[in-house]
Amino acid sequence: MSFRTGRHFLQIPGPTNVPDSVLQAMAAPTTDHRGPEFATLTLRLLKSIGPVFGTSGPVVIYPASGTGAWEAALVNTLSPGDRVLCFETGQFATLWQEMAQALGLRVDLVPGDWRHGADPEVLARRLAEDTDRTIKAVCVVHNETSTGVTSRIAELRRALDEAGHPALLLVDAVSSLGCLDYRHDEWGVDVTVSGSQKGLMLPPGLGFNAVSRKALVASRTAGLPRSFWSWAPVIEANRNGSFPYTPAINLLYGLDAALRILDAEGHANVHARHARHAAATRAAVHGWGLEVLCADEREYSGSLTAVLLPEGHDADRFRELALERFDMSLGAGLGRLAGRVFRIGHLGHLNDLTLIGTLAGVQLGLELAGVPIDPAGLGAALDVLRRP
């Protein structure tokens, strides 16, 4: 690649831009992970991470991706042959249910069109049909990174409660944690899965499980094989600020700095900022005369917006052009959406001017790619950002 001036616009839905203070924290000399200084750091982190999940319970931190955290959620709570209900809301929901099958679980898949979230009414019907209570867990992606669709977790919890069904509720919050309002305890989630590389503003490499009391009880009798992923030794070691393995020390330095940033802004303000940037992005898309992939405004994502291109236009070619001309990376369409959709990430370390630059680059790129748009789109986004 030829030399480029200025900053690269990394506007994919993760990994996201890492703040300078987090990079600086990660560059500190590595310390003894069994010494008192690191123990103090660990105890501080475990106290600080809870409010991000909305929980007062344990949060298990792994040196892993969100995919590893998916596996941890399943193997700690379920046994071979257990029946799980999964909602097909996009590519990552599909991958999670494929993992469940590979682990020896029986998966009931609720098919979806990738434009809507998990339907609480469908869940209620499935639970009512399960008179023998054979469904052991319900797996839902809160914010589907491949589609920009957010499922209504509180309503899904209500369906479980109204049915009096004992199934565990397992939720992927990889691209919603630290971006969207999320309430592990209040919503009755049993395991929340997340990763470091999106709203937490870190590089990839940390996976998380927030765990309810009910899930902890289930873990005592769960029969799927587990060793590294087992919660019990991690939670026990965490009591004195240690881990049962060598942790990702410098990433934990970065996590400490990232949590300080989120706390300083205030979690409610973080959620409001993401919602505002999402609204501005959607205003641009509608102003261009294009279509947001998410078909239900109740399920619009605050983390990213997936944009459908008209028939005859290749989203991947447009993305290539935007990268070549403006040094801007946009998210690709995944799975069945390949070539049809591009994704604008507006999550993590982001401000108004960064978003304006992103949307200006998208508008220019669409014009250069020959996609028919109304140039009023950028102005529509600016109108949203002008509001207090």
mmCIF file of C-alpha atoms in Angstrom:
data_model
loop_
_atom_site.group_PDB
_atom_site.id
_atom_site.type_symbol
_atom_site.label_atom_id
_atom_site.label_comp_id
_atom_site.label_asym_id
_atom_site.label_seq_id
_atom_site.Cartn_x
_atom_site.Cartn_y
_atom_site.Cartn_z
ATOM 1 C CA MET A 1 0.000 0.000 0.000
ATOM 2 C CA SER A 2 1.287 3.486 -0.820
ATOM 3 C CA PHE A 3 2.026 5.947 1.975
ATOM 4 C CA ARG A 4 -1.066 7.616 3.421
ATOM 5 C CA THR A 5 -1.362 10.773 5.473
ATOM 6 C CA GLY A 6 -3.919 11.269 8.198
ATOM 7 C CA ARG A 7 -5.648 8.629 10.274
ATOM 8 C CA HIS A 8 -7.171 5.405 9.081
ATOM 9 C CA PHE A 9 -10.942 5.344 9.608
ATOM 10 C CA LEU A 10 -11.642 1.976 11.215
ATOM 11 C CA GLN A 11 -15.437 1.936 11.038
ATOM 12 C CA ILE A 12 -16.110 -1.783 11.179
ATOM 13 C CA PRO A 13 -18.278 -3.100 14.030
ATOM 14 C CA GLY A 14 -15.208 -4.388 15.845
ATOM 15 C CA PRO A 15 -12.390 -4.518 16.548
ATOM 16 C CA THR A 16 -12.868 -0.836 17.280
ATOM 17 C CA ASN A 17 -10.494 2.069 17.741
ATOM 18 C CA VAL A 18 -8.447 1.843 20.949
ATOM 19 C CA PRO A 19 -8.024 5.077 22.965
ATOM 20 C CA ASP A 20 -4.473 6.342 23.471
ATOM 21 C CA SER A 21 -4.736 5.997 27.260
ATOM 22 C CA VAL A 22 -5.660 2.324 26.865
ATOM 23 C CA LEU A 23 -2.726 1.726 24.483
ATOM 24 C CA GLN A 24 -0.411 3.456 26.943
ATOM 25 C CA ALA A 25 -1.692 1.348 29.817
ATOM 26 C CA MET A 26 -1.088 -1.829 27.813
ATOM 27 C CA ALA A 27 2.469 -0.733 27.085
ATOM 28 C CA ALA A 28 3.394 -0.793 30.785
ATOM 29 C CA PRO A 29 5.980 -3.389 31.850
ATOM 30 C CA THR A 30 4.514 -6.799 32.566
ATOM 31 C CA THR A 31 4.251 -7.581 36.264
ATOM 32 C CA ASP A 32 4.219 -10.809 38.285
ATOM 33 C CA HIS A 33 0.701 -12.197 37.886
ATOM 34 C CA ARG A 34 1.048 -13.924 41.264
ATOM 35 C CA GLY A 35 2.314 -10.866 43.098
ATOM 36 C CA PRO A 36 0.465 -8.361 45.322
ATOM 37 C CA GLU A 37 0.408 -5.553 42.741
ATOM 38 C CA PHE A 38 -1.433 -7.694 40.216
ATOM 39 C CA ALA A 39 -3.811 -9.014 42.869
ATOM 40 C CA THR A 40 -4.802 -5.443 43.663
ATOM 41 C CA LEU A 41 -5.432 -4.781 39.966
ATOM 42 C CA THR A 42 -7.544 -7.935 39.584
ATOM 43 C CA LEU A 43 -9.748 -7.147 42.568
ATOM 44 C CA ARG A 44 -10.269 -3.608 41.269
ATOM 45 C CA LEU A 45 -11.177 -4.907 37.797
ATOM 46 C CA LEU A 46 -13.664 -7.437 39.114
ATOM 47 C CA LYS A 47 -15.385 -4.701 41.096
ATOM 48 C CA SER A 48 -15.410 -2.248 38.170
ATOM 49 C CA ILE A 49 -16.622 -4.638 35.456
ATOM 50 C CA GLY A 50 -19.880 -5.542 37.202
ATOM 51 C CA PRO A 51 -21.696 -2.242 36.525
ATOM 52 C CA VAL A 52 -20.947 -2.542 32.790
ATOM 53 C CA PHE A 53 -22.891 -5.823 32.731
ATOM 54 C CA GLY A 54 -25.444 -4.564 35.207
ATOM 55 C CA THR A 55 -24.628 -7.290 37.704
ATOM 56 C CA SER A 56 -23.488 -7.706 41.282
ATOM 57 C CA GLY A 57 -22.612 -11.347 40.618
ATOM 58 C CA PRO A 58 -19.386 -12.909 39.360
ATOM 59 C CA VAL A 59 -17.867 -12.009 36.001
ATOM 60 C CA VAL A 60 -15.371 -14.565 34.718
ATOM 61 C CA ILE A 61 -12.600 -13.180 32.500
ATOM 62 C CA TYR A 62 -10.796 -15.456 30.038
ATOM 63 C CA PRO A 63 -7.786 -14.852 27.780
ATOM 64 C CA ALA A 64 -10.000 -15.636 24.785
ATOM 65 C CA SER A 65 -12.274 -14.259 22.106
ATOM 66 C CA GLY A 66 -16.026 -13.985 22.354
ATOM 67 C CA THR A 67 -16.187 -17.395 20.672
ATOM 68 C CA GLY A 68 -14.369 -18.907 23.633
ATOM 69 C CA ALA A 69 -16.799 -17.174 25.970
ATOM 70 C CA TRP A 70 -19.678 -18.748 23.983
ATOM 71 C CA GLU A 71 -18.209 -22.186 24.636
ATOM 72 C CA ALA A 72 -17.713 -21.413 28.311
ATOM 73 C CA ALA A 73 -21.386 -20.443 28.657
ATOM 74 C CA LEU A 74 -22.509 -23.745 27.134
ATOM 75 C CA VAL A 75 -20.122 -26.210 28.762
ATOM 76 C CA ASN A 76 -20.578 -24.804 32.264
ATOM 77 C CA THR A 77 -24.364 -25.098 32.237
ATOM 78 C CA LEU A 78 -25.393 -28.027 30.013
ATOM 79 C CA SER A 79 -24.962 -31.781 29.560
ATOM 80 C CA PRO A 80 -24.593 -33.957 26.444
ATOM 81 C CA GLY A 81 -27.926 -34.365 24.673
ATOM 82 C CA ASP A 82 -29.547 -31.378 26.386
ATOM 83 C CA ARG A 83 -32.055 -29.500 24.254
ATOM 84 C CA VAL A 84 -31.400 -25.813 23.573
ATOM 85 C CA LEU A 85 -33.568 -23.307 21.726
ATOM 86 C CA CYS A 86 -31.642 -20.914 19.461
ATOM 87 C CA PHE A 87 -32.907 -17.973 17.411
ATOM 88 C CA GLU A 88 -31.409 -17.451 13.950
ATOM 89 C CA THR A 89 -31.038 -13.677 13.911
ATOM 90 C CA GLY A 90 -27.833 -13.467 11.876
ATOM 91 C CA GLN A 91 -24.412 -14.922 11.192
ATOM 92 C CA PHE A 92 -23.184 -14.972 14.782
ATOM 93 C CA ALA A 93 -26.367 -16.542 16.103
ATOM 94 C CA THR A 94 -25.903 -19.202 13.419
ATOM 95 C CA LEU A 95 -22.309 -19.853 14.464
ATOM 96 C CA TRP A 96 -23.297 -20.163 18.121
ATOM 97 C CA GLN A 97 -25.942 -22.791 17.377
ATOM 98 C CA GLU A 98 -23.432 -24.667 15.208
ATOM 99 C CA MET A 99 -21.067 -24.715 18.176
ATOM 100 C CA ALA A 100 -23.847 -26.076 20.383
ATOM 101 C CA GLN A 101 -24.428 -28.910 17.920
ATOM 102 C CA ALA A 102 -20.695 -29.655 17.743
ATOM 103 C CA LEU A 103 -20.623 -29.943 21.546
ATOM 104 C CA GLY A 104 -23.308 -32.634 21.482
ATOM 105 C CA LEU A 105 -26.366 -30.547 22.317
ATOM 106 C CA ARG A 106 -29.732 -30.935 20.586
ATOM 107 C CA VAL A 107 -30.535 -27.625 18.926
ATOM 108 C CA ASP A 108 -34.023 -26.417 18.099
ATOM 109 C CA LEU A 109 -33.464 -23.546 15.680
ATOM 110 C CA VAL A 110 -36.059 -20.826 15.239
ATOM 111 C CA PRO A 111 -35.406 -19.664 11.637
ATOM 112 C CA GLY A 112 -35.232 -15.963 10.905
ATOM 113 C CA ASP A 113 -34.932 -13.522 8.029
ATOM 114 C CA TRP A 114 -31.888 -11.725 9.509
ATOM 115 C CA ARG A 115 -33.890 -8.485 9.601
ATOM 116 C CA HIS A 116 -35.658 -9.052 12.916
ATOM 117 C CA GLY A 117 -34.592 -9.993 16.422
ATOM 118 C CA ALA A 118 -35.734 -12.953 18.501
ATOM 119 C CA ASP A 119 -39.532 -12.793 18.764
ATOM 120 C CA PRO A 120 -40.884 -12.982 22.347
ATOM 121 C CA GLU A 121 -44.238 -14.296 21.058
ATOM 122 C CA VAL A 122 -42.524 -17.152 19.211
ATOM 123 C CA LEU A 123 -40.559 -17.943 22.362
ATOM 124 C CA ALA A 124 -43.781 -18.001 24.390
ATOM 125 C CA ARG A 125 -45.336 -20.491 21.925
ATOM 126 C CA ARG A 126 -42.265 -22.733 21.930
ATOM 127 C CA LEU A 127 -42.205 -22.758 25.726
ATOM 128 C CA ALA A 128 -45.924 -23.544 25.929
ATOM 129 C CA GLU A 129 -45.382 -26.522 23.605
ATOM 130 C CA ASP A 130 -42.580 -27.810 25.827
ATOM 131 C CA THR A 131 -44.885 -29.414 28.397
ATOM 132 C CA ASP A 132 -42.179 -31.840 29.555
ATOM 133 C CA ARG A 133 -39.730 -28.967 30.131
ATOM 134 C CA THR A 134 -37.035 -30.546 27.968
ATOM 135 C CA ILE A 135 -35.633 -27.200 26.801
ATOM 136 C CA LYS A 136 -32.680 -26.544 29.100
ATOM 137 C CA ALA A 137 -31.487 -23.209 27.691
ATOM 138 C CA VAL A 138 -32.517 -20.416 25.352
ATOM 139 C CA CYS A 139 -29.641 -18.838 23.386
ATOM 140 C CA VAL A 140 -30.083 -15.318 22.013
ATOM 141 C CA VAL A 141 -27.726 -12.741 20.505
ATOM 142 C CA HIS A 142 -28.595 -9.358 22.012
ATOM 143 C CA ASN A 143 -27.037 -7.215 19.279
ATOM 144 C CA GLU A 144 -26.415 -9.179 16.099
ATOM 145 C CA THR A 145 -23.181 -7.769 14.701
ATOM 146 C CA SER A 146 -23.845 -9.090 11.208
ATOM 147 C CA THR A 147 -27.208 -7.331 10.830
ATOM 148 C CA GLY A 148 -27.486 -4.371 13.200
ATOM 149 C CA VAL A 149 -30.573 -5.894 14.857
ATOM 150 C CA THR A 150 -31.059 -5.842 18.627
ATOM 151 C CA SER A 151 -33.259 -8.446 20.330
ATOM 152 C CA ARG A 152 -35.528 -7.379 23.191
ATOM 153 C CA ILE A 153 -34.028 -9.352 26.055
ATOM 154 C CA ALA A 154 -36.355 -8.059 28.772
ATOM 155 C CA GLU A 155 -39.389 -9.223 26.765
ATOM 156 C CA LEU A 156 -37.835 -12.635 26.184
ATOM 157 C CA ARG A 157 -37.230 -12.945 29.921
ATOM 158 C CA ARG A 158 -40.856 -12.034 30.523
ATOM 159 C CA ALA A 159 -41.950 -14.841 28.198
ATOM 160 C CA LEU A 160 -39.879 -17.324 30.212
ATOM 161 C CA ASP A 161 -41.302 -16.055 33.488
ATOM 162 C CA GLU A 162 -44.919 -16.048 32.311
ATOM 163 C CA ALA A 163 -44.527 -19.628 31.085
ATOM 164 C CA GLY A 164 -42.992 -20.630 34.404
ATOM 165 C CA HIS A 165 -40.274 -22.333 32.383
ATOM 166 C CA PRO A 166 -36.988 -23.265 34.096
ATOM 167 C CA ALA A 167 -34.749 -22.917 31.011
ATOM 168 C CA LEU A 168 -31.598 -20.875 31.386
ATOM 169 C CA LEU A 169 -31.309 -17.657 29.374
ATOM 170 C CA LEU A 170 -27.913 -17.336 27.669
ATOM 171 C CA VAL A 171 -27.224 -14.037 25.896
ATOM 172 C CA ASP A 172 -24.437 -12.906 23.572
ATOM 173 C CA ALA A 173 -23.693 -9.240 24.342
ATOM 174 C CA VAL A 174 -20.420 -9.085 22.406
ATOM 175 C CA SER A 175 -21.304 -5.975 20.392
ATOM 176 C CA SER A 176 -23.713 -4.406 22.878
ATOM 177 C CA LEU A 177 -21.728 -4.351 26.124
ATOM 178 C CA GLY A 178 -20.405 -0.866 26.801
ATOM 179 C CA CYS A 179 -22.605 0.526 24.002
ATOM 180 C CA LEU A 180 -26.242 -0.250 24.719
ATOM 181 C CA ASP A 181 -28.291 -0.358 27.890
ATOM 182 C CA TYR A 182 -27.737 -3.862 29.262
ATOM 183 C CA ARG A 183 -29.059 -5.239 32.557
ATOM 184 C CA HIS A 184 -27.876 -8.761 33.357
ATOM 185 C CA ASP A 185 -29.452 -8.928 36.812
ATOM 186 C CA GLU A 186 -32.625 -6.935 36.161
ATOM 187 C CA TRP A 187 -33.415 -8.844 32.963
ATOM 188 C CA GLY A 188 -32.825 -12.203 34.600
ATOM 189 C CA VAL A 189 -30.057 -13.295 32.240
ATOM 190 C CA ASP A 190 -28.249 -16.420 33.426
ATOM 191 C CA VAL A 191 -25.051 -16.108 31.380
ATOM 192 C CA THR A 192 -24.008 -13.005 29.471
ATOM 193 C CA VAL A 193 -21.218 -13.557 26.953
ATOM 194 C CA SER A 194 -18.985 -10.723 25.751
ATOM 195 C CA GLY A 195 -15.571 -9.789 24.393
ATOM 196 C CA SER A 196 -13.057 -6.990 24.701
ATOM 197 C CA GLN A 197 -12.793 -5.638 21.161
ATOM 198 C CA LYS A 198 -15.974 -3.621 20.729
ATOM 199 C CA GLY A 199 -17.628 -1.340 23.306
ATOM 200 C CA LEU A 200 -14.848 -1.992 25.808
ATOM 201 C CA MET A 201 -12.399 -0.331 23.363
ATOM 202 C CA LEU A 202 -9.656 -2.941 23.655
ATOM 203 C CA PRO A 203 -7.895 -5.194 21.172
ATOM 204 C CA PRO A 204 -9.319 -8.715 20.826
ATOM 205 C CA GLY A 205 -8.208 -11.185 23.459
ATOM 206 C CA LEU A 206 -10.505 -11.083 26.492
ATOM 207 C CA GLY A 207 -13.746 -13.045 26.798
ATOM 208 C CA PHE A 208 -16.307 -12.630 29.571
ATOM 209 C CA ASN A 209 -19.092 -14.579 31.246
ATOM 210 C CA ALA A 210 -21.373 -12.776 33.700
ATOM 211 C CA VAL A 211 -23.005 -15.542 35.713
ATOM 212 C CA SER A 212 -26.264 -15.721 37.676
ATOM 213 C CA ARG A 213 -26.783 -17.737 40.843
ATOM 214 C CA LYS A 214 -29.048 -20.107 38.895
ATOM 215 C CA ALA A 215 -26.293 -20.688 36.336
ATOM 216 C CA LEU A 216 -23.777 -21.378 39.092
ATOM 217 C CA VAL A 217 -26.112 -24.008 40.529
ATOM 218 C CA ALA A 218 -26.494 -25.557 37.064
ATOM 219 C CA SER A 219 -22.720 -25.682 36.670
ATOM 220 C CA ARG A 220 -22.410 -28.088 39.603
ATOM 221 C CA THR A 221 -24.197 -30.856 37.686
ATOM 222 C CA ALA A 222 -23.519 -29.889 34.053
ATOM 223 C CA GLY A 223 -22.002 -32.836 32.212
ATOM 224 C CA LEU A 224 -20.286 -31.338 29.172
ATOM 225 C CA PRO A 225 -16.484 -31.755 29.434
ATOM 226 C CA ARG A 226 -14.665 -28.663 30.623
ATOM 227 C CA SER A 227 -11.307 -27.837 32.110
ATOM 228 C CA PHE A 228 -9.880 -24.499 30.985
ATOM 229 C CA TRP A 229 -13.405 -23.080 30.623
ATOM 230 C CA SER A 230 -14.607 -24.187 34.054
ATOM 231 C CA TRP A 231 -15.957 -21.298 36.117
ATOM 232 C CA ALA A 232 -15.317 -22.773 39.544
ATOM 233 C CA PRO A 233 -11.492 -22.555 39.667
ATOM 234 C CA VAL A 234 -11.525 -19.040 38.165
ATOM 235 C CA ILE A 235 -14.080 -17.720 40.645
ATOM 236 C CA GLU A 236 -12.202 -19.337 43.519
ATOM 237 C CA ALA A 237 -8.833 -17.914 42.443
ATOM 238 C CA ASN A 238 -10.397 -14.487 41.859
ATOM 239 C CA ARG A 239 -11.311 -14.254 45.546
ATOM 240 C CA ASN A 240 -7.700 -13.370 46.322
ATOM 241 C CA GLY A 241 -7.008 -11.527 43.072
ATOM 242 C CA SER A 242 -5.425 -14.358 41.098
ATOM 243 C CA PHE A 243 -6.228 -16.668 38.175
ATOM 244 C CA PRO A 244 -5.773 -20.453 37.813
ATOM 245 C CA TYR A 245 -3.716 -19.850 34.645
ATOM 246 C CA THR A 246 -1.513 -17.102 33.251
ATOM 247 C CA PRO A 247 -3.924 -14.271 32.376
ATOM 248 C CA ALA A 248 -3.564 -11.754 29.547
ATOM 249 C CA ILE A 249 -1.748 -9.332 31.846
ATOM 250 C CA ASN A 250 -1.282 -6.360 29.556
ATOM 251 C CA LEU A 251 -4.813 -6.615 28.186
ATOM 252 C CA LEU A 252 -6.024 -6.430 31.781
ATOM 253 C CA TYR A 253 -3.982 -3.228 32.210
ATOM 254 C CA GLY A 254 -5.877 -1.926 29.187
ATOM 255 C CA LEU A 255 -9.207 -3.092 30.582
ATOM 256 C CA ASP A 256 -8.512 -1.143 33.768
ATOM 257 C CA ALA A 257 -7.937 2.018 31.718
ATOM 258 C CA ALA A 258 -11.002 1.400 29.511
ATOM 259 C CA LEU A 259 -13.271 0.925 32.520
ATOM 260 C CA ARG A 260 -12.016 4.217 33.940
ATOM 261 C CA ILE A 261 -13.000 5.939 30.663
ATOM 262 C CA LEU A 262 -16.498 4.427 30.718
ATOM 263 C CA ASP A 263 -16.951 5.308 34.382
ATOM 264 C CA ALA A 264 -15.806 8.898 33.811
ATOM 265 C CA GLU A 265 -18.287 9.404 30.969
ATOM 266 C CA GLY A 266 -21.035 7.653 32.922
ATOM 267 C CA HIS A 267 -22.767 4.531 31.659
ATOM 268 C CA ALA A 268 -26.054 6.314 30.890
ATOM 269 C CA ASN A 269 -24.149 8.928 28.879
ATOM 270 C CA VAL A 270 -22.294 6.190 26.980
ATOM 271 C CA HIS A 271 -25.607 4.592 26.010
ATOM 272 C CA ALA A 272 -27.085 7.959 24.995
ATOM 273 C CA ARG A 273 -24.033 8.788 22.854
ATOM 274 C CA HIS A 274 -24.316 5.502 20.982
ATOM 275 C CA ALA A 275 -28.044 5.988 20.447
ATOM 276 C CA ARG A 276 -27.456 9.509 19.099
ATOM 277 C CA HIS A 277 -24.744 8.415 16.673
ATOM 278 C CA ALA A 278 -26.923 5.528 15.510
ATOM 279 C CA ALA A 279 -29.831 7.903 14.887
ATOM 280 C CA ALA A 280 -27.586 10.205 12.849
ATOM 281 C CA THR A 281 -26.319 7.273 10.790
ATOM 282 C CA ARG A 282 -29.819 6.028 10.048
ATOM 283 C CA ALA A 283 -30.855 9.561 9.075
ATOM 284 C CA ALA A 284 -28.032 9.573 6.539
ATOM 285 C CA VAL A 285 -29.009 6.181 5.153
ATOM 286 C CA HIS A 286 -32.649 7.181 4.763
ATOM 287 C CA GLY A 287 -31.584 10.544 3.344
ATOM 288 C CA TRP A 288 -29.521 8.777 0.699
ATOM 289 C CA GLY A 289 -32.640 6.829 -0.259
ATOM 290 C CA LEU A 290 -31.142 3.523 0.883
ATOM 291 C CA GLU A 291 -32.565 0.895 3.207
ATOM 292 C CA VAL A 292 -31.466 -0.017 6.732
ATOM 293 C CA LEU A 293 -31.341 -3.797 7.006
ATOM 294 C CA CYS A 294 -33.116 -3.863 10.387
ATOM 295 C CA ALA A 295 -36.837 -3.899 9.602
ATOM 296 C CA ASP A 296 -38.239 -3.064 13.053
ATOM 297 C CA GLU A 297 -37.406 0.325 14.542
ATOM 298 C CA ARG A 298 -37.773 -1.146 18.048
ATOM 299 C CA GLU A 299 -34.747 -3.289 17.239
ATOM 300 C CA TYR A 300 -32.415 -0.700 15.708
ATOM 301 C CA SER A 301 -28.855 -1.155 16.924
ATOM 302 C CA GLY A 302 -26.940 1.598 18.665
ATOM 303 C CA SER A 303 -23.639 -0.116 17.795
ATOM 304 C CA LEU A 304 -23.785 -0.431 14.030
ATOM 305 C CA THR A 305 -25.993 0.102 11.007
ATOM 306 C CA ALA A 306 -26.194 -2.439 8.178
ATOM 307 C CA VAL A 307 -27.116 -0.874 4.835
ATOM 308 C CA LEU A 308 -28.727 -2.701 1.908
ATOM 309 C CA LEU A 309 -27.558 -1.674 -1.552
ATOM 310 C CA PRO A 310 -29.962 -1.728 -4.521
ATOM 311 C CA GLU A 311 -30.002 -4.741 -6.827
ATOM 312 C CA GLY A 312 -27.141 -4.678 -9.277
ATOM 313 C CA HIS A 313 -24.692 -2.964 -6.926
ATOM 314 C CA ASP A 314 -21.908 -4.874 -5.161
ATOM 315 C CA ALA A 315 -21.384 -3.827 -1.542
ATOM 316 C CA ASP A 316 -17.922 -5.388 -1.462
ATOM 317 C CA ARG A 317 -16.780 -3.401 -4.498
ATOM 318 C CA PHE A 318 -18.041 -0.230 -2.828
ATOM 319 C CA ARG A 319 -16.108 -1.120 0.343
ATOM 320 C CA GLU A 320 -12.949 -1.701 -1.681
ATOM 321 C CA LEU A 321 -13.331 1.688 -3.312
ATOM 322 C CA ALA A 322 -13.881 3.420 0.051
ATOM 323 C CA LEU A 323 -10.713 1.796 1.394
ATOM 324 C CA GLU A 324 -8.649 2.686 -1.651
ATOM 325 C CA ARG A 325 -9.806 6.297 -1.961
ATOM 326 C CA PHE A 326 -10.492 7.343 1.624
ATOM 327 C CA ASP A 327 -8.528 4.874 3.784
ATOM 328 C CA MET A 328 -11.753 3.823 5.492
ATOM 329 C CA SER A 329 -12.654 0.280 6.510
ATOM 330 C CA LEU A 330 -16.353 -0.630 6.559
ATOM 331 C CA GLY A 331 -17.877 -3.939 7.633
ATOM 332 C CA ALA A 332 -18.619 -6.602 5.033
ATOM 333 C CA GLY A 333 -21.884 -8.444 4.606
ATOM 334 C CA LEU A 334 -21.524 -11.875 6.207
ATOM 335 C CA GLY A 335 -23.065 -15.199 5.248
ATOM 336 C CA ARG A 336 -26.231 -14.794 3.205
ATOM 337 C CA LEU A 337 -25.694 -11.018 3.180
ATOM 338 C CA ALA A 338 -22.298 -11.125 1.426
ATOM 339 C CA GLY A 339 -22.103 -8.539 -1.356
ATOM 340 C CA ARG A 340 -25.548 -7.137 -0.544
ATOM 341 C CA VAL A 341 -24.824 -5.222 2.645
ATOM 342 C CA PHE A 342 -22.146 -3.032 4.149
ATOM 343 C CA ARG A 343 -21.953 -2.195 7.837
ATOM 344 C CA ILE A 344 -21.048 1.112 9.462
ATOM 345 C CA GLY A 345 -19.638 0.679 12.947
ATOM 346 C CA HIS A 346 -20.411 3.600 15.272
ATOM 347 C CA LEU A 347 -19.374 2.095 18.580
ATOM 348 C CA GLY A 348 -16.649 2.480 21.127
ATOM 349 C CA HIS A 349 -14.163 5.364 21.037
ATOM 350 C CA LEU A 350 -16.093 7.721 18.754
ATOM 351 C CA ASN A 351 -17.200 11.368 18.663
ATOM 352 C CA ASP A 352 -19.356 13.547 16.419
ATOM 353 C CA LEU A 353 -16.566 14.638 14.076
ATOM 354 C CA THR A 354 -15.376 11.071 13.553
ATOM 355 C CA LEU A 355 -18.914 10.052 12.642
ATOM 356 C CA ILE A 356 -19.304 13.034 10.290
ATOM 357 C CA GLY A 357 -16.058 12.107 8.534
ATOM 358 C CA THR A 358 -17.224 8.515 8.251
ATOM 359 C CA LEU A 359 -20.594 9.416 6.749
ATOM 360 C CA ALA A 360 -18.978 11.907 4.357
ATOM 361 C CA GLY A 361 -16.628 9.162 3.194
ATOM 362 C CA VAL A 362 -19.514 6.752 2.739
ATOM 363 C CA GLN A 363 -21.459 9.303 0.704
ATOM 364 C CA LEU A 364 -18.500 10.062 -1.544
ATOM 365 C CA GLY A 365 -17.757 6.371 -1.958
ATOM 366 C CA LEU A 366 -21.339 5.552 -2.908
ATOM 367 C CA GLU A 367 -21.333 8.311 -5.513
ATOM 368 C CA LEU A 368 -18.028 7.128 -6.974
ATOM 369 C CA ALA A 369 -19.294 3.533 -7.023
ATOM 370 C CA GLY A 370 -22.271 4.616 -9.111
ATOM 371 C CA VAL A 371 -24.869 3.826 -6.464
ATOM 372 C CA PRO A 372 -27.868 6.139 -7.035
ATOM 373 C CA ILE A 373 -28.259 8.244 -3.876
ATOM 374 C CA ASP A 374 -29.580 11.599 -2.812
ATOM 375 C CA PRO A 375 -26.644 13.725 -1.559
ATOM 376 C CA ALA A 376 -28.953 15.172 1.104
ATOM 377 C CA GLY A 377 -28.084 12.184 3.294
ATOM 378 C CA LEU A 378 -25.102 13.789 4.985
ATOM 379 C CA GLY A 379 -27.119 16.900 5.759
ATOM 380 C CA ALA A 380 -29.801 14.756 7.406
ATOM 381 C CA ALA A 381 -27.169 13.285 9.716
ATOM 382 C CA LEU A 382 -25.847 16.751 10.550
ATOM 383 C CA ASP A 383 -29.369 17.850 11.490
ATOM 384 C CA VAL A 384 -29.465 15.066 14.093
ATOM 385 C CA LEU A 385 -26.019 15.934 15.435
ATOM 386 C CA ARG A 386 -26.905 19.628 15.754
ATOM 387 C CA ARG A 387 -29.486 18.785 18.396
ATOM 388 C CA PRO A 388 -28.346 19.029 22.031
#
